[in-house]
Amino acid sequence: MKETVLKSLVNKNLNKFHKVLSHNGKWTLSGVIDCYGNKFPIPIDTKVISKLFESQLENAWKKFCEDNNYTIEFATKQNQYPDVTIKCKKTGNMYAIDEKSSYKKNDKSINGMTLGTYKGYFRDTLSSKNTLYPYDSYSEHFVFGILYNREGDTISNIEIFFTEKWKVASKVPGSGNTTNIGSIKNIRSIMEEKNNLFKSKKEFETYWRKYD
């Protein structure tokens, strides 16, 4: 399958995104400062960490789009899909980018990522409910992933990847009894795009649209 221009461009710029998040092996955020100059530790909560990653990356995405002739929109409310919408000024093609993160359980596997619902807009592909634009408006759906070590209150050894969502999808839900698609958990498979459970985007979408 031919790699999209966007995927190639993002992967060529991954070092720039990585520098926003990591310095000397450690997370670039080291605490929260109030208006009096008091510093507080960042809560080691996966949802908090995920949101902070997203905030840090916002300007990097804006600069990327400015440099590469794309327009950009961010989700306008909580739980809206996707996190980032990028549109090519030349072709008019739109791309959905969801920013996902997970801590590493060990050197070989992560805790796991949730890759969005397998109901709602994913099945009603012309609906705008809980999505910035209908699912079928997007030429491709990507994951910008962040994997990290979590030791005490320290985040380190951050790795990032950018790939099509179907390439990192598993065949089981991602969290408890919610209707979210789960990810594969093998770090090497994720980072090297190997051992995909689905052979194509079509196979992935067909499987999850029938899942119940």
Tab-separated table of C-alpha atoms in Angstrom:
chain	number	residue	atom	x	y	z
A	1	MET	CA	0.000	0.000	0.000
A	2	LYS	CA	1.384	3.403	-0.987
A	3	GLU	CA	2.272	5.639	1.942
A	4	THR	CA	0.388	8.939	2.023
A	5	VAL	CA	2.305	12.188	1.613
A	6	LEU	CA	1.108	13.272	5.048
A	7	LYS	CA	2.407	10.142	6.753
A	8	SER	CA	5.774	10.529	5.073
A	9	LEU	CA	6.014	14.198	6.090
A	10	VAL	CA	5.043	13.589	9.701
A	11	ASN	CA	7.494	10.723	10.061
A	12	LYS	CA	10.265	12.894	8.609
A	13	ASN	CA	9.445	15.465	11.307
A	14	LEU	CA	9.055	13.070	14.256
A	15	ASN	CA	12.272	14.329	15.849
A	16	LYS	CA	10.796	17.822	16.066
A	17	PHE	CA	7.694	16.497	17.807
A	18	HIS	CA	9.844	14.355	20.077
A	19	LYS	CA	11.923	17.350	21.206
A	20	VAL	CA	8.747	19.036	22.413
A	21	LEU	CA	8.092	16.128	24.771
A	22	SER	CA	11.522	14.805	25.726
A	23	HIS	CA	14.927	16.174	26.747
A	24	ASN	CA	17.854	14.055	27.910
A	25	GLY	CA	15.539	11.068	28.216
A	26	LYS	CA	13.074	12.824	30.520
A	27	TRP	CA	9.695	14.453	29.957
A	28	THR	CA	10.081	18.175	29.295
A	29	LEU	CA	7.352	18.959	31.833
A	30	SER	CA	8.567	18.720	35.408
A	31	GLY	CA	5.718	20.239	37.394
A	32	VAL	CA	2.881	22.754	37.603
A	33	ILE	CA	3.524	26.326	38.743
A	34	ASP	CA	0.846	28.587	40.233
A	35	CYS	CA	0.685	32.383	40.015
A	36	TYR	CA	2.738	32.685	43.198
A	37	GLY	CA	5.611	30.674	41.792
A	38	ASN	CA	4.848	27.559	43.815
A	39	LYS	CA	5.690	24.342	41.985
A	40	PHE	CA	3.608	21.203	42.312
A	41	PRO	CA	4.270	17.707	40.935
A	42	ILE	CA	2.270	16.514	37.940
A	43	PRO	CA	-0.314	13.905	38.967
A	44	ILE	CA	0.725	10.509	37.619
A	45	ASP	CA	-2.678	9.852	36.123
A	46	THR	CA	-2.806	8.541	32.575
A	47	LYS	CA	-5.676	10.856	31.556
A	48	VAL	CA	-3.899	13.913	32.945
A	49	ILE	CA	-0.637	12.930	31.250
A	50	SER	CA	-2.443	12.376	27.943
A	51	LYS	CA	-4.038	15.828	28.042
A	52	LEU	CA	-0.722	17.477	28.873
A	53	PHE	CA	0.920	15.724	25.921
A	54	GLU	CA	-1.846	17.068	23.671
A	55	SER	CA	-1.384	20.621	24.972
A	56	GLN	CA	2.359	20.460	24.428
A	57	LEU	CA	1.974	19.231	20.842
A	58	GLU	CA	-0.533	21.843	19.720
A	59	ASN	CA	2.015	24.446	18.603
A	60	ALA	CA	4.149	21.765	16.954
A	61	TRP	CA	1.163	20.711	14.840
A	62	LYS	CA	0.469	24.331	13.892
A	63	LYS	CA	4.072	24.846	12.798
A	64	PHE	CA	4.066	21.571	10.839
A	65	CYS	CA	0.947	22.594	8.933
A	66	GLU	CA	2.257	26.088	8.281
A	67	ASP	CA	5.466	24.645	6.817
A	68	ASN	CA	3.758	21.976	4.690
A	69	ASN	CA	0.712	23.694	3.164
A	70	TYR	CA	-1.983	22.196	5.391
A	71	THR	CA	-4.757	23.771	7.426
A	72	ILE	CA	-5.479	22.508	10.916
A	73	GLU	CA	-8.398	22.267	13.314
A	74	PHE	CA	-8.465	20.873	16.840
A	75	ALA	CA	-11.352	19.160	18.628
A	76	THR	CA	-13.685	21.826	19.999
A	77	LYS	CA	-14.992	19.865	22.968
A	78	GLN	CA	-14.123	16.913	25.176
A	79	ASN	CA	-14.523	13.439	23.678
A	80	GLN	CA	-14.907	14.805	20.153
A	81	TYR	CA	-13.235	12.865	17.341
A	82	PRO	CA	-10.557	13.404	16.169
A	83	ASP	CA	-8.059	15.363	18.272
A	84	VAL	CA	-6.554	16.945	15.164
A	85	THR	CA	-7.996	17.484	11.686
A	86	ILE	CA	-5.525	18.329	8.931
A	87	LYS	CA	-6.524	19.386	5.418
A	88	CYS	CA	-4.247	19.570	2.408
A	89	LYS	CA	-4.608	22.959	0.724
A	90	LYS	CA	-3.640	21.501	-2.657
A	91	THR	CA	-5.900	18.436	-2.833
A	92	GLY	CA	-8.591	19.250	-0.264
A	93	ASN	CA	-8.095	15.827	1.366
A	94	MET	CA	-8.757	15.727	5.112
A	95	TYR	CA	-7.000	13.497	7.621
A	96	ALA	CA	-8.047	12.528	11.137
A	97	ILE	CA	-5.311	12.290	13.768
A	98	ASP	CA	-5.990	10.919	17.236
A	99	GLU	CA	-3.289	11.441	19.849
A	100	LYS	CA	-2.946	8.361	22.036
A	101	SER	CA	-0.546	7.446	24.818
A	102	SER	CA	0.288	4.531	27.080
A	103	TYR	CA	2.878	3.646	29.679
A	104	LYS	CA	5.198	0.712	29.089
A	105	LYS	CA	4.628	-2.307	31.323
A	106	ASN	CA	8.095	-3.584	30.447
A	107	ASP	CA	10.563	-3.461	27.556
A	108	LYS	CA	8.257	-5.466	25.302
A	109	SER	CA	4.693	-4.324	25.963
A	110	ILE	CA	2.514	-1.349	26.839
A	111	ASN	CA	-0.559	-1.156	29.008
A	112	GLY	CA	-2.652	-0.439	25.915
A	113	MET	CA	-4.400	2.389	24.086
A	114	THR	CA	-8.050	2.980	23.270
A	115	LEU	CA	-8.520	3.898	19.619
A	116	GLY	CA	-11.979	5.429	19.657
A	117	THR	CA	-15.464	4.009	19.633
A	118	TYR	CA	-16.564	1.135	17.430
A	119	LYS	CA	-20.123	2.438	17.481
A	120	GLY	CA	-21.570	5.933	16.914
A	121	TYR	CA	-19.822	7.871	14.145
A	122	PHE	CA	-17.658	4.830	13.311
A	123	ARG	CA	-20.739	2.964	12.089
A	124	ASP	CA	-22.915	5.911	11.058
A	125	THR	CA	-20.198	7.328	8.856
A	126	LEU	CA	-22.222	10.332	7.665
A	127	SER	CA	-23.102	11.495	11.178
A	128	SER	CA	-21.470	14.508	12.826
A	129	LYS	CA	-22.403	13.439	16.355
A	130	ASN	CA	-19.302	13.504	18.589
A	131	THR	CA	-17.022	14.110	15.613
A	132	LEU	CA	-15.760	17.325	14.033
A	133	TYR	CA	-16.614	16.028	10.568
A	134	PRO	CA	-18.328	12.772	9.519
A	135	TYR	CA	-16.040	9.729	9.525
A	136	ASP	CA	-16.248	9.328	5.750
A	137	SER	CA	-15.066	12.922	5.225
A	138	TYR	CA	-11.550	11.820	6.095
A	139	SER	CA	-9.245	10.234	3.529
A	140	GLU	CA	-7.375	8.405	6.283
A	141	HIS	CA	-7.448	7.964	10.054
A	142	PHE	CA	-4.107	8.123	11.865
A	143	VAL	CA	-2.789	7.637	15.389
A	144	PHE	CA	-0.034	9.831	16.778
A	145	GLY	CA	1.166	7.630	19.624
A	146	ILE	CA	3.284	8.341	22.673
A	147	LEU	CA	4.782	5.500	24.707
A	148	TYR	CA	6.604	6.180	27.969
A	149	ASN	CA	8.121	4.726	31.121
A	150	ARG	CA	6.407	5.582	34.385
A	151	GLU	CA	8.438	5.227	37.569
A	152	GLY	CA	7.080	6.935	40.667
A	153	ASP	CA	6.393	10.529	39.641
A	154	THR	CA	8.870	10.407	36.734
A	155	ILE	CA	8.018	10.064	33.041
A	156	SER	CA	10.946	9.039	30.841
A	157	ASN	CA	12.079	7.142	27.728
A	158	ILE	CA	9.364	8.642	25.545
A	159	GLU	CA	8.909	7.089	22.104
A	160	ILE	CA	6.520	8.381	19.466
A	161	PHE	CA	5.022	6.946	16.282
A	162	PHE	CA	2.619	7.981	13.534
A	163	THR	CA	0.653	5.383	11.614
A	164	GLU	CA	-2.751	4.391	10.284
A	165	LYS	CA	-5.166	3.453	13.052
A	166	TRP	CA	-5.941	0.030	11.606
A	167	LYS	CA	-2.263	-0.966	11.818
A	168	VAL	CA	-2.195	-0.730	15.626
A	169	ALA	CA	-5.734	-1.993	16.284
A	170	SER	CA	-6.437	-5.216	18.141
A	171	LYS	CA	-9.512	-7.424	17.966
A	172	VAL	CA	-10.694	-6.791	21.531
A	173	PRO	CA	-12.119	-3.682	23.223
A	174	GLY	CA	-9.682	-1.337	24.873
A	175	SER	CA	-11.164	-0.651	28.267
A	176	GLY	CA	-13.535	-2.568	30.506
A	177	ASN	CA	-17.139	-2.540	29.352
A	178	THR	CA	-16.845	0.562	27.148
A	179	THR	CA	-17.277	0.462	23.382
A	180	ASN	CA	-13.719	1.446	22.499
A	181	ILE	CA	-11.386	-0.289	20.069
A	182	GLY	CA	-8.294	-1.665	21.778
A	183	SER	CA	-4.735	-1.497	20.528
A	184	ILE	CA	-2.096	-4.142	20.121
A	185	LYS	CA	0.420	-4.053	22.980
A	186	ASN	CA	3.715	-5.302	21.617
A	187	ILE	CA	6.057	-2.311	21.399
A	188	ARG	CA	8.106	-3.626	18.503
A	189	SER	CA	4.983	-4.417	16.469
A	190	ILE	CA	3.701	-0.880	17.059
A	191	MET	CA	6.935	0.969	16.349
A	192	GLU	CA	7.925	-1.137	13.323
A	193	GLU	CA	4.390	-1.686	11.953
A	194	LYS	CA	4.842	-5.445	12.083
A	195	ASN	CA	2.466	-8.299	12.848
A	196	ASN	CA	-0.676	-6.266	12.150
A	197	LEU	CA	-3.841	-8.124	13.103
A	198	PHE	CA	-5.630	-6.663	10.087
A	199	LYS	CA	-4.468	-6.777	6.488
A	200	SER	CA	-6.218	-3.564	5.464
A	201	LYS	CA	-8.306	-0.630	6.606
A	202	LYS	CA	-11.359	-2.281	5.035
A	203	GLU	CA	-10.870	-5.500	7.011
A	204	PHE	CA	-10.421	-3.487	10.219
A	205	GLU	CA	-13.582	-1.434	9.678
A	206	THR	CA	-15.666	-4.465	8.679
A	207	TYR	CA	-14.582	-6.395	11.793
A	208	TRP	CA	-15.327	-3.604	14.256
A	209	ARG	CA	-18.602	-2.540	12.656
A	210	LYS	CA	-19.888	-6.073	13.199
A	211	TYR	CA	-18.438	-6.374	16.716
A	212	ASP	CA	-20.952	-6.460	19.559
